[in-house]
C-alpha positions as a printed NumPy array, in Angstrom:
array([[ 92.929, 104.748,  79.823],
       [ 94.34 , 106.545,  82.915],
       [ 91.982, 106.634,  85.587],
       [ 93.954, 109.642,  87.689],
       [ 91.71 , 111.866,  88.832],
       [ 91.011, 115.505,  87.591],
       [ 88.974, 118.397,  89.232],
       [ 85.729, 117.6  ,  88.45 ],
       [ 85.848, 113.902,  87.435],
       [ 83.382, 111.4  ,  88.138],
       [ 83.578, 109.737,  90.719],
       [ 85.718, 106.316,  89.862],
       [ 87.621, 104.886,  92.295],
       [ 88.904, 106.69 ,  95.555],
       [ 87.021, 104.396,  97.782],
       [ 89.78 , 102.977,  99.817],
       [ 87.656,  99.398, 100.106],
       [ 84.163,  99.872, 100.828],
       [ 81.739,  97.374, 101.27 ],
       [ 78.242,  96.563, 101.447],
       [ 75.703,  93.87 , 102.333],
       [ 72.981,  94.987, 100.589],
       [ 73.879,  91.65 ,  98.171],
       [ 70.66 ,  89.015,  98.672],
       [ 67.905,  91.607, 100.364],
       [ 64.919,  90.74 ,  99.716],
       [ 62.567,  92.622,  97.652],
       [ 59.637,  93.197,  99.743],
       [ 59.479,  95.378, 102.438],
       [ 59.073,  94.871, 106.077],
       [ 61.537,  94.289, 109.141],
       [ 64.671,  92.859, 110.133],
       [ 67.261,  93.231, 112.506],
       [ 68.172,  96.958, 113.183],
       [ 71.501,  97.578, 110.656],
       [ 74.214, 100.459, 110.006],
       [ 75.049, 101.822, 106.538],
       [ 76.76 , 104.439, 105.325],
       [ 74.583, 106.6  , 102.955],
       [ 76.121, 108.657,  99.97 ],
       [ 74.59 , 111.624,  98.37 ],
       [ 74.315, 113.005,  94.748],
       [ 76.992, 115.341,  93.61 ],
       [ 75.146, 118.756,  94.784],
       [ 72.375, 117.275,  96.8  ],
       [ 71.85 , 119.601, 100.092],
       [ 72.264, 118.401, 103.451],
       [ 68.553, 118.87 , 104.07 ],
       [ 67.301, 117.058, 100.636],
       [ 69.958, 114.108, 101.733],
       [ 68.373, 113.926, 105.185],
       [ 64.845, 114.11 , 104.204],
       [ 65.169, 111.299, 101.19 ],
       [ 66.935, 109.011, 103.919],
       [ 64.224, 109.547, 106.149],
       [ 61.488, 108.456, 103.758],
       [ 63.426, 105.571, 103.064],
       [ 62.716, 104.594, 106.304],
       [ 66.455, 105.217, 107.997],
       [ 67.523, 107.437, 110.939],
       [ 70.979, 109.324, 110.624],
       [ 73.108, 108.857, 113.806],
       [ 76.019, 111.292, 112.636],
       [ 76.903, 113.121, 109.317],
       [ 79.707, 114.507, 107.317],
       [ 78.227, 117.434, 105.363],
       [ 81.663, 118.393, 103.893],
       [ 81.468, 115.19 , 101.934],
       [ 77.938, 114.015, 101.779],
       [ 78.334, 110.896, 103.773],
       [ 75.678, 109.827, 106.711],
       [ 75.826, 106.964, 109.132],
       [ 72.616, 105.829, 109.459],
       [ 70.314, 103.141, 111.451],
       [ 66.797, 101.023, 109.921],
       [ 65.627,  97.843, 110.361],
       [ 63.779,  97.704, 107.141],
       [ 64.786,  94.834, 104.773],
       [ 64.687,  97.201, 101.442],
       [ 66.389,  99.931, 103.476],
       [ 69.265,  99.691, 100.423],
       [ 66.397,  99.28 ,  97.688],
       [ 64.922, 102.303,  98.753],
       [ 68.034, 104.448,  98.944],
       [ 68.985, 103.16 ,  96.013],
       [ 65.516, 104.318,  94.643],
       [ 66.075, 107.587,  95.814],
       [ 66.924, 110.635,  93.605],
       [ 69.035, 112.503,  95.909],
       [ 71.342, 109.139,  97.362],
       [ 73.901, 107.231,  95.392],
       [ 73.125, 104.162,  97.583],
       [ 73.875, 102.419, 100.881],
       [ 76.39 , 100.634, 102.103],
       [ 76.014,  98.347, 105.32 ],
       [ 78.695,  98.331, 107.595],
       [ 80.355,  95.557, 107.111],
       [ 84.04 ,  95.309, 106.766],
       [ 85.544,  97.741, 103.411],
       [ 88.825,  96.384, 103.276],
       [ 91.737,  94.622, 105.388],
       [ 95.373,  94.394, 106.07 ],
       [ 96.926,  92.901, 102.481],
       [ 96.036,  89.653, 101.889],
       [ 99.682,  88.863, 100.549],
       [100.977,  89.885, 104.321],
       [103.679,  87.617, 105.53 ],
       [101.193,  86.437, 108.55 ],
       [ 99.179,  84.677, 106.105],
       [101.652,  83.863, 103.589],
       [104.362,  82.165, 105.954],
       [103.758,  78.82 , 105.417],
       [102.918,  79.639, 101.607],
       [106.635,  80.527, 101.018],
       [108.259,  77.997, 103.688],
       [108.72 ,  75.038, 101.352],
       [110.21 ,  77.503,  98.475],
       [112.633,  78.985, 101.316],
       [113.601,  75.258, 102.39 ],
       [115.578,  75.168,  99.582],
       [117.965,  77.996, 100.875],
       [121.283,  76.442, 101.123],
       [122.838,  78.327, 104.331],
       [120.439,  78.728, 108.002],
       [118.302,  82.031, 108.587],
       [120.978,  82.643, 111.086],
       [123.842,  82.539, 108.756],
       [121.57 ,  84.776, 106.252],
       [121.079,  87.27 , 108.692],
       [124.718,  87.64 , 109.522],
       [125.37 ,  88.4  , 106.377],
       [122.48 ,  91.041, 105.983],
       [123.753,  92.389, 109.011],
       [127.033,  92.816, 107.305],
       [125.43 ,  94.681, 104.022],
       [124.781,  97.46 , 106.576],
       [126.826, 100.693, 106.188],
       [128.155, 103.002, 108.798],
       [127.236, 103.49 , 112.536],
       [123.887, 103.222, 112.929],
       [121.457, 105.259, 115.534],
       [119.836, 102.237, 117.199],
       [121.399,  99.139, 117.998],
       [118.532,  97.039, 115.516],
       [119.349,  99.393, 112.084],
       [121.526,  97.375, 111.443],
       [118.961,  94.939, 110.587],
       [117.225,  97.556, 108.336],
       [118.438,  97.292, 104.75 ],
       [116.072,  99.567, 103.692],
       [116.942, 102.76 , 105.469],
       [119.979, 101.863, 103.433],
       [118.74 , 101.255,  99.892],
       [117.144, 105.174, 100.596],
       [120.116, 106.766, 102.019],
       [118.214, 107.706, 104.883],
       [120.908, 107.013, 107.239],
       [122.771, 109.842, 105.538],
       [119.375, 112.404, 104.885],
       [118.948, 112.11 , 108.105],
       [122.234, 113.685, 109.192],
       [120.741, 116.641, 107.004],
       [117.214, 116.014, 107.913],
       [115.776, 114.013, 110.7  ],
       [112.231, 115.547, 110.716],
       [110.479, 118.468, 112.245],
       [108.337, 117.728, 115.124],
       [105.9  , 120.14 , 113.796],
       [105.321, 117.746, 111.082],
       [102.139, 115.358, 111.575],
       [102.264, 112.514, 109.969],
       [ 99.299, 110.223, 110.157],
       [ 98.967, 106.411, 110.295],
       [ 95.534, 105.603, 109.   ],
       [ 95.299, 101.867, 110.376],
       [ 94.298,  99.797, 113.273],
       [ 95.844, 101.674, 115.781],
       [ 99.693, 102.597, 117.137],
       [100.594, 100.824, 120.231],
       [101.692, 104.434, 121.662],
       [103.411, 102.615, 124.89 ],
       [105.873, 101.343, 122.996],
       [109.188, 103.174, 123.564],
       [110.128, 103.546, 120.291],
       [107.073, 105.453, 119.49 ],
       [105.976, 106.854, 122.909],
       [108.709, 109.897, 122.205],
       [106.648, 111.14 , 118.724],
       [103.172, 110.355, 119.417],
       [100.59 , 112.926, 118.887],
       [ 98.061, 112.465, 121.787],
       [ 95.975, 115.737, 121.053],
       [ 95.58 , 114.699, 118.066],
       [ 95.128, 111.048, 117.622],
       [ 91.794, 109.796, 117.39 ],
       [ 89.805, 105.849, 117.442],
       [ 87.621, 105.932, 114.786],
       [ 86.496, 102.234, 114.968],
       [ 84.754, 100.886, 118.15 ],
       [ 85.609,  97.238, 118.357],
       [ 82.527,  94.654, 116.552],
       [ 82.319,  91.743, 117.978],
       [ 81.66 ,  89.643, 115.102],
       [ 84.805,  90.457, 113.729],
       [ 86.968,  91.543, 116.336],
       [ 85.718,  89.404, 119.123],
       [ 85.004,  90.502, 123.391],
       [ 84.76 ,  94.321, 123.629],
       [ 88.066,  94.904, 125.758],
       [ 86.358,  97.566, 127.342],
       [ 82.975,  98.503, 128.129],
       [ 82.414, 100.956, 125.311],
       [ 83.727,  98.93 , 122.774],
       [ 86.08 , 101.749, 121.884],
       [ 89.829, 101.325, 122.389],
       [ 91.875, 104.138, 124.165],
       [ 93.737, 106.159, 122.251],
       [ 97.366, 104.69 , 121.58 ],
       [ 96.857, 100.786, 121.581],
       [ 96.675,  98.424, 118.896],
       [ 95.571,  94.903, 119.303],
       [ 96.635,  93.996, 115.529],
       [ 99.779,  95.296, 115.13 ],
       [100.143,  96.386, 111.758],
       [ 99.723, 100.085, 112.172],
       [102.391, 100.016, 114.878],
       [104.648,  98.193, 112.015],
       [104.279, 100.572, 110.088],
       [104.266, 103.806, 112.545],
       [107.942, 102.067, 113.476],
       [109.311, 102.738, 110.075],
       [107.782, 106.099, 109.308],
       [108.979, 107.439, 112.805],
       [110.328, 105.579, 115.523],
       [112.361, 107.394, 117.862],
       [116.326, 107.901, 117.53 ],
       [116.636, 107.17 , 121.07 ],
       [119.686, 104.566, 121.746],
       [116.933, 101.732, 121.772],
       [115.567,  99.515, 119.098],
       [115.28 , 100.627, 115.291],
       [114.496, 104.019, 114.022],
       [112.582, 105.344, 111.465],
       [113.029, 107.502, 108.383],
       [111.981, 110.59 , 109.971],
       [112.78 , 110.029, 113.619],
       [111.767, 113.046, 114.739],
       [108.075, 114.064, 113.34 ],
       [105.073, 113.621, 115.019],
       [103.004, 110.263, 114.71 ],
       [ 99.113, 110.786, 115.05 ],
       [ 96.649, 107.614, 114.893],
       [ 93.886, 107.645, 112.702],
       [ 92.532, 104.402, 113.628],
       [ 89.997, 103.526, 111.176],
       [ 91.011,  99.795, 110.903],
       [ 89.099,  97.315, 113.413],
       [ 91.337,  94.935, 115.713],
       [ 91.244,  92.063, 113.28 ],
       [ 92.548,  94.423, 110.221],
       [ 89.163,  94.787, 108.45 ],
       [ 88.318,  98.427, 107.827],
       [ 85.094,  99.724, 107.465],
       [ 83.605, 102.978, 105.424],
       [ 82.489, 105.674, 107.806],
       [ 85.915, 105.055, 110.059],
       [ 87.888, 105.827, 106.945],
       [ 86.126, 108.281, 106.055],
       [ 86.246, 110.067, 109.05 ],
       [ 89.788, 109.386, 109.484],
       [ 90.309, 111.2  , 106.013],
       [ 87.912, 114.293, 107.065],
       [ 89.996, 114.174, 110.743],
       [ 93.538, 114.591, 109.245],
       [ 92.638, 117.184, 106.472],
       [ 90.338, 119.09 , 109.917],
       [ 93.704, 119.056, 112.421],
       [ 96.566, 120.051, 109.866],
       [ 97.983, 116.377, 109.069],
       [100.778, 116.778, 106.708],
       [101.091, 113.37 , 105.564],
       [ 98.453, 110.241, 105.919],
       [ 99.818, 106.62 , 105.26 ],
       [ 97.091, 103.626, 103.956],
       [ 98.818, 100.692, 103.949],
       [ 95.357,  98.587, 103.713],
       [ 94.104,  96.568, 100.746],
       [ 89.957,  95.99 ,  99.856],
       [ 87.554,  93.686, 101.005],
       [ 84.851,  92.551, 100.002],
       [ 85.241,  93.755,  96.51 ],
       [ 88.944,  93.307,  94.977],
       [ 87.525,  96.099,  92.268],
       [ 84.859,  98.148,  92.678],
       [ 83.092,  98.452,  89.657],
       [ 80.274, 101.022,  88.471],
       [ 78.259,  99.167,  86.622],
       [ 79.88 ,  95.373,  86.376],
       [ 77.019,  93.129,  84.56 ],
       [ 77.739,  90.265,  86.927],
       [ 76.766,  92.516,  89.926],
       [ 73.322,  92.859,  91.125],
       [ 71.917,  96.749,  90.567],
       [ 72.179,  96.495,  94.737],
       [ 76.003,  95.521,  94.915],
       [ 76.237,  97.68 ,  91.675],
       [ 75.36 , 101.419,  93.652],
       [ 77.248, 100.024,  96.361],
       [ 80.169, 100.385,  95.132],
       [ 79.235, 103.458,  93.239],
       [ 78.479, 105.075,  96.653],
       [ 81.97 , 103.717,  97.961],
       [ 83.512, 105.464,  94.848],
       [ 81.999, 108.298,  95.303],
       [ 82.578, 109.112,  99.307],
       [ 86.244, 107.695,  99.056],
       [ 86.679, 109.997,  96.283],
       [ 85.775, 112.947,  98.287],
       [ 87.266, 112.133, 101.338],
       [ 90.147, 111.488,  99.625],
       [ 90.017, 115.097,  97.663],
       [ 89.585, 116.999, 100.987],
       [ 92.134, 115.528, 102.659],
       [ 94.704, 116.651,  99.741],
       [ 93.044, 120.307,  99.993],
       [ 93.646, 120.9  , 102.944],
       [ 97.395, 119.592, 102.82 ],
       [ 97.358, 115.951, 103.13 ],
       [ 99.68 , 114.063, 101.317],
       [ 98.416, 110.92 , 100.652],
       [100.567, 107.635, 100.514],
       [ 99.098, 104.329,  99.714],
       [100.439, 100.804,  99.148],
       [ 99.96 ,  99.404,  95.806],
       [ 98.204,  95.96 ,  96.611],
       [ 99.644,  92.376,  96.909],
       [ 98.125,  90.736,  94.006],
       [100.674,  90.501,  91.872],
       [ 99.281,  91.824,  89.111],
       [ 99.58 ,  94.893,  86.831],
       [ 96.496,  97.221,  87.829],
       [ 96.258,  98.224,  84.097],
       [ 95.757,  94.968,  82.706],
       [ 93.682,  93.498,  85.921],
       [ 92.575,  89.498,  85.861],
       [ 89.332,  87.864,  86.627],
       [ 88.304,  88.627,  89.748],
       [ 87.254,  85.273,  91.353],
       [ 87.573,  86.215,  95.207],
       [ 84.993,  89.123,  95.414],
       [ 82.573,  89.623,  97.798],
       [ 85.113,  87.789, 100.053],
       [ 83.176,  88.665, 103.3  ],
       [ 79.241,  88.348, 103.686],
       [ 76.673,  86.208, 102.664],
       [ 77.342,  86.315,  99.616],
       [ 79.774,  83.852,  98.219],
       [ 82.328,  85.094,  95.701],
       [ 81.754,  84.91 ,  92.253],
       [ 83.196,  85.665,  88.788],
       [ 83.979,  88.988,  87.668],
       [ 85.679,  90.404,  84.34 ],
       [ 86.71 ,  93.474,  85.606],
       [ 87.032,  96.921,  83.043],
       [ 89.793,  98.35 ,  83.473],
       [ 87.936, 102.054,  82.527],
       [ 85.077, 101.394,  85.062],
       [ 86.617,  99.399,  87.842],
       [ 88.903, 100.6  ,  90.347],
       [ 91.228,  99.059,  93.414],
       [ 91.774, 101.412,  95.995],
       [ 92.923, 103.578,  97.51 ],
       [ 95.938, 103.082,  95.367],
       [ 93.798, 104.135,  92.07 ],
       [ 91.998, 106.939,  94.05 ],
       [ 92.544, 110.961,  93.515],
       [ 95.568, 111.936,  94.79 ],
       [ 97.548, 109.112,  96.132],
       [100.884, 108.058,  95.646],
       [101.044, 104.016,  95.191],
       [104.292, 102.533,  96.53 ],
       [105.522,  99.339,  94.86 ],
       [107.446,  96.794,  97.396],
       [111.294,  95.771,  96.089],
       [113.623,  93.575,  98.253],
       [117.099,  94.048,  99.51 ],
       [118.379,  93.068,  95.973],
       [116.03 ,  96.026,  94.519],
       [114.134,  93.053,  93.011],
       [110.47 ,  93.976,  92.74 ],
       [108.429,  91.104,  95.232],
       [106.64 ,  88.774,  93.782],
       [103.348,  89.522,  95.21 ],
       [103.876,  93.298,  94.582],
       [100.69 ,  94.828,  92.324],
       [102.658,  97.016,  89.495],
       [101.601,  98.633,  86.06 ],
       [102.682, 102.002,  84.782],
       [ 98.814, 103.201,  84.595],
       [ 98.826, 103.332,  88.584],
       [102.146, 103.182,  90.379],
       [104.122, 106.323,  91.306],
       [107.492, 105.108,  93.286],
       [108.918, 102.036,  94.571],
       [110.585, 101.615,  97.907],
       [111.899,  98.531, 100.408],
       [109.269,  96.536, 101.389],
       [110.308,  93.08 , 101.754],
       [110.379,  89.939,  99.682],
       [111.42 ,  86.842, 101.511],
       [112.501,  84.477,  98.734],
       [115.199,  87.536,  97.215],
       [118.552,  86.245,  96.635],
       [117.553,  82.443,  95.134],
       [120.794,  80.364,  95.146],
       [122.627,  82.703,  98.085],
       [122.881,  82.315, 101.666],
       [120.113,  84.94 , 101.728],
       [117.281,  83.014,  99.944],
       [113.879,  82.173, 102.385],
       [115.755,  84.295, 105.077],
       [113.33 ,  86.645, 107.737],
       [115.951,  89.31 , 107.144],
       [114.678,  89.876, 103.61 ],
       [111.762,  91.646, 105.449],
       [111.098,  94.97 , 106.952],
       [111.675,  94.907, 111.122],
       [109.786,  97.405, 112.963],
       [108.143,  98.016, 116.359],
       [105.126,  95.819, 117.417],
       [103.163,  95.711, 120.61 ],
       [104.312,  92.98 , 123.061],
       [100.75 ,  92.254, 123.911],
       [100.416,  91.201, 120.219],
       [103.233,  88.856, 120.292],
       [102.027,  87.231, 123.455],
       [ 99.017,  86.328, 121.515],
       [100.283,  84.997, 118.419],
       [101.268,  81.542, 117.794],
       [104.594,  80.746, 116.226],
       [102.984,  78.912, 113.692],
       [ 99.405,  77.51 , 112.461],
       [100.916,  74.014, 113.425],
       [102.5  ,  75.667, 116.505],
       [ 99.92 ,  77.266, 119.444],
       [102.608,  78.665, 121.275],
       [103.094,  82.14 , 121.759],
       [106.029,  84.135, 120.117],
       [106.804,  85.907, 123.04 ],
       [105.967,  84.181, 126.674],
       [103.938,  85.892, 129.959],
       [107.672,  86.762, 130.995],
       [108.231,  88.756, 127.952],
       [111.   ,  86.327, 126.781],
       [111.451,  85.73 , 123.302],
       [110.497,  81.994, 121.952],
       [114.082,  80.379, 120.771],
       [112.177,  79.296, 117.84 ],
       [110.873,  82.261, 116.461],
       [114.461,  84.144, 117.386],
       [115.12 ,  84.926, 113.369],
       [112.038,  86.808, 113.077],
       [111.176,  88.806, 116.402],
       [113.432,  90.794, 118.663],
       [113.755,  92.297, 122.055],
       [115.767,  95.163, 123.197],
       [115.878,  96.868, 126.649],
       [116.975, 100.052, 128.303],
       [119.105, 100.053, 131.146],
       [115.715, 100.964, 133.315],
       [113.88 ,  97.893, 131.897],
       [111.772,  99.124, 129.784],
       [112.082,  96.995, 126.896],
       [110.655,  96.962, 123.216],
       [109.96 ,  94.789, 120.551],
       [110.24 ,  94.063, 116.838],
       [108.933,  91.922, 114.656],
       [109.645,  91.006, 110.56 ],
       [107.344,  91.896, 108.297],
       [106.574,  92.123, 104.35 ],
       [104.304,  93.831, 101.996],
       [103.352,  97.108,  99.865],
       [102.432,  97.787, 103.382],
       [105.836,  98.001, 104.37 ],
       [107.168, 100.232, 101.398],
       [104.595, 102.529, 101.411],
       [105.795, 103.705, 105.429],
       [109.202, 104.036, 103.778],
       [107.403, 107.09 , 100.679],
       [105.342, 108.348, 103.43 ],
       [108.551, 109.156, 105.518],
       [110.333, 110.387, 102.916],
       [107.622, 112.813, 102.647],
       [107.352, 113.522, 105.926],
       [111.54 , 114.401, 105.62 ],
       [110.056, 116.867, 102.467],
       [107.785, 118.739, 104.668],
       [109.863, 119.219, 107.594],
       [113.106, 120.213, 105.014],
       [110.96 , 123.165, 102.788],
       [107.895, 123.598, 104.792],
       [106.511, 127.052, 105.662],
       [104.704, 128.3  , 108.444],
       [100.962, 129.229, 107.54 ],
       [ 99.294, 130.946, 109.918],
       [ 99.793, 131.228, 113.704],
       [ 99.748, 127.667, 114.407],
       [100.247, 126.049, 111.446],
       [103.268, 124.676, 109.534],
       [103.135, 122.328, 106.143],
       [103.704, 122.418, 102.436],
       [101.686, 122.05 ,  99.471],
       [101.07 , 118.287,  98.703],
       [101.373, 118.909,  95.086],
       [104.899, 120.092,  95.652],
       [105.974, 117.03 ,  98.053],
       [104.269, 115.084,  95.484],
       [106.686, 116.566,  92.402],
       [109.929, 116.65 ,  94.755],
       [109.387, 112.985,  96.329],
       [109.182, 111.955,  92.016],
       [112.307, 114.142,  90.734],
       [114.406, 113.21 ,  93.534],
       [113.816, 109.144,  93.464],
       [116.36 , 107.093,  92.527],
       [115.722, 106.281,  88.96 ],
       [115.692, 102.218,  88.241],
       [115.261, 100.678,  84.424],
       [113.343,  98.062,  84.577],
       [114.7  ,  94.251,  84.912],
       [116.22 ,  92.25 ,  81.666],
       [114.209,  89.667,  80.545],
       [111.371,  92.717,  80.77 ],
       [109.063,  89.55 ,  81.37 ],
       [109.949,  88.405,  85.351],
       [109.502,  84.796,  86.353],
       [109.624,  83.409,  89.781],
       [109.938,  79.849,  89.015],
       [113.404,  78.746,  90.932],
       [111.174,  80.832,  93.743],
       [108.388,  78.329,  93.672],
       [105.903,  80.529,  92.399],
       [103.776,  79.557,  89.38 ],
       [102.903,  81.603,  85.788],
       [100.408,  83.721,  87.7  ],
       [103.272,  85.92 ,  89.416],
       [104.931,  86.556,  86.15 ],
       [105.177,  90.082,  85.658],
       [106.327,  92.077,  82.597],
       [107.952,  95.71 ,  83.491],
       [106.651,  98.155,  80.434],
       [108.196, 101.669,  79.869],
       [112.026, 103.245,  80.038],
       [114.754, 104.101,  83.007],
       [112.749, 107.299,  84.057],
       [109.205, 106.005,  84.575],
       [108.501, 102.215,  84.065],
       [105.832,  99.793,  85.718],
       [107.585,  98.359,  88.174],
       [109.642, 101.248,  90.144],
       [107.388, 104.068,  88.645],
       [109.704, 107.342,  88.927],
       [112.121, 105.057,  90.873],
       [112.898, 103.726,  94.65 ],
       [112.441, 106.884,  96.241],
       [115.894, 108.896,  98.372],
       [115.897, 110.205, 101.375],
       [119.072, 112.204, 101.131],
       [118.182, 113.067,  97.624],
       [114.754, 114.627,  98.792],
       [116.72 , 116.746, 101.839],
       [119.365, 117.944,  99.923],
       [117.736, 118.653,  96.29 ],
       [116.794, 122.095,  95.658],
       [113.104, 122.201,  95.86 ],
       [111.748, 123.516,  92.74 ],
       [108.218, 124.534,  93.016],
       [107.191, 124.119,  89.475],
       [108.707, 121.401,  88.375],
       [107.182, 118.042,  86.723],
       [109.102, 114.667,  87.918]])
């Protein structure tokens, strides 16, 4: 059973990864320490009947989104999330605790997972990257395309002769921040409007860097919205890399906090803040926490955790919706499970963050949901390598995915000169702050870039430098993930926009997201899936719980959906507003 959304539909899965913490409250009632939840009304409940029914529960609302029916509020009662959930008018309550993360599968984490497979690589990273260097095509615009094999498996070198993007195009980066001093980005930031939406926490994100706990707008102390910001729309300026759309406007929507968990009201907000200011396009390249699913009614949930992640369901499903109707398209990576969303496996990992400990979960595939890639709405991006190969830890599954484009896969190429190398990644912009803080390796404490700025010898494959004649220098770092392809989707619709847009209004300039929806389907490159259907990564290292079998034909299938989506294809395709990929 599809779980798309229609009009109307109940809520089922939209939440892009909320959490809660109502697991283990006790029963009776009394005090505890003062908490914040999000609160989610009934479909049709009024504002005042939402506010009145928290109030007896014993909660005080601290702000409100009427448009969707959310409310941050503040209690110290124990059975504050009893009582909601208790309550006619409310769906239930979710503490604020972190919703969801930066993928789990992200090359960070998995580095030393995939070093011992990559070992086996018969040439030096060096030697691999030469030759990647030499799969490039053309004269690029920035000295470090070159590097960039995936502006070249979506011809966006060429659609960009045609099309570089319209600055009148806002394309948001829903994430934990965009370092907007960077050079490559500091030309197309949006500081009107780019908001923070997630003050700092200490128990997650450590010291408060500043006194109110909430970052200025244009930094990022993660660095994996500024990865991906880089490859939407970093600047054709002579320096660096470039994006897809070099020439739209980036806006932060930081809902992420600094140590990539993302919490409920700051995505929310986010959502309600790009479809408010005109955003034509909002990327989510973020995967769920605590919950890997959430469920509606999963029998080894307790009733608590059980209208917790209804209420997540339900306000990601409307945020989600008014974003798209007021012009948001919505990209979103597909998850780094490795498995096929229609056919999901035990879930053994969720809650992953609380005090709960995880547990065992069958998980129905017609009343559990991952998100936001399964929400109303979204387009889920599958990640291929340079070899069009679809990653190993890529999610897939014809129920949920809509394209495929470049996002990395390290251990591509097995038995070439390529195999293991860093230049199987995505390289993008990344804050130098970042790098100063991040070791080379567990095993290693030193930093990848030193207090002078330089470059560690040692991590030379993987991170990069480049300087104008002034100086000023950025950097770059290798990266893999859905949360690399889905950048690559969300530029090519950004390219959409800008190429068939309209003005609307006085001010205002976009496109139906429908219609960049349909054109960024009919105009990807179509890609039959692989023979043997049934994909092994053994010679890769990887064991029987990567294998992945690619179901339906050339046009639609579950590994590249419609197909790796085209850049040039998108700019120089006849739009047709009616049409059905």
């Amino acid at each position: 059973m599809s779980k798309r959304f229609t009009a109307g539909a109940v809520a089922t899965a939209t939440a892009l990864a909320l959490t809660v913490t109502v697991l283990g409250v006790p029963a009776s009632a009394g005090t505890a320490a003062t908490a914040t939840f999000t609160v989610v009304a009934e479909d049709g409940v009024t504002a005042d009947a939402a506010l009145a029914a928290i109030r007896a529960a014993g909660g005080t609302v601290v702000s409100r989104a009427d448009e969707v029916g959310v409310y941050q509020v503040v209690g110290d009662r124990a059975d504050f999330a009893r009582r909601v959930l208790a309550a006619g008018p409310l769906v239930g309550a979710a503490e604020q605790r972190a919703i969801g993360r930066k993928p789990k599968l992200d090359p960070v984490e998995q580095e030393e997972a995939v070093q011992a497979a990559a070992a086996r690589a018969s040439a030096s990273a060096s030697a691999a990257g030469a030759r990647a260097t030499a799969r490039a095509r053309g004269k690029k615009m920035d000295p470090l395309d070159e590097k960039l094999w995936g502006l070249d498996m979506i011809r966006a070198d060429d659609s960009r002769k045609v099309e570089p993007g319209d600055r009148r195009v806002l394309v948001g980066v829903l994430d934990t921040g965009v370092d907007a001093s960077h050079p490559d980005l500091a030309p197309n930031f949006d500081w009107r409007l780019s908001r923070n939406f997630a003050p700092d926490m200490t128990d997650v994100d450590g010291p408060c860097e500043v006194p109110s706990c909430l970052d200025p707008v244009g930094t990022d102390d993660n660095g994996h919205g500024t990865h991906v910001a880089g490859t939407i729309g970093a600047a054709a300026n002579g320096l660096g890399v470039s994006g897809v759309a070099p020439k739209v406007s980036i806006v932060q929507l930081k809902g992420g906090q600094d140590s990539g968990y993302f919490f409920l009201e700051p995505v929310v907000r986010s959502l309600l803040h790009a479809g408010k200011a005109g955003l034509d396009v909002v990327n989510m390249s973020f995967y769920v926490d605590p919950w890997l699913y959430n469920c509606t009614a999963n029998p080894a949930d307790s009733p608590e955790a059980q209208a917790e992640q209804r209420a997540i369901i339900k306000a990601m499903k409307r945020a989600l919706t008014f974003a798209h109707h007021r012009g948001v398209t919505l990209v979103g990576a597909l998850g780094n499970n490795h498995e096929d969303l229609g056919a999901p496996r035990t879930d053994t990992s969720s809650p992953d963050y609380g005090p709960v400990p995880a547990y065992p979960r069958e998980i129905d595939n017609d009343s559990c949901w991952s998100l936001p890639s399964e929400g109303p709405h979204v387009i889920g991006v599958s990640s291929v390598g340079p070899s069009g190969r679809k990653a190993h830890f890529s999610n897939y599954g014809t129920e949920q995915i809509s394209v495929a484009a470049p996002g990395g896969f390290s251990l591509d190429g097995f038995g070439t000169p390529t195999f293991g190398a860093q230049s199987n990644r995505i390289l993008s912009t990344y804050p130098k702050h970042v790098l100063q803080q991040s070791p080379i390796s567990a095993t290693v404490p030193d930093p990848m870039v030193d207090a002078n700025g330089d470059v560690d010898p040692r991590v030379a494959d993987r991170v990069f430098k480049d300087c104008k004649a002034n100086g000023e220098c950025g950097y770059y770092r290798y990266l893999q993930g859905t949360s690399m392809a889905a950048p690559h989707a969300a530029g090519v619709a950004a390219l959409i926009v800008s190429r068939y847009g309209k003005q609307q209004g006085r001010s205002g300039f976009g496109m139906n997201p429908t219609l960049v929806e349909q054109h960024l389907y009919r105009t990807a490159a179509e890609h039959a899936c692989p023979e043997p259907r049934l994909q092994q990564y053994r010679d890769e290292g990887l064991d029987e719980t990567y294998d992945a079998y690619c179901a339906g034909g050339r046009n639609f299938n579950g590994f590249y959906g419609y197909g790796i989506v085209d850049a040039y294809a998108a700019v120089t395709t006849p739009l047709k507003p009616n049409a059905r990929p």
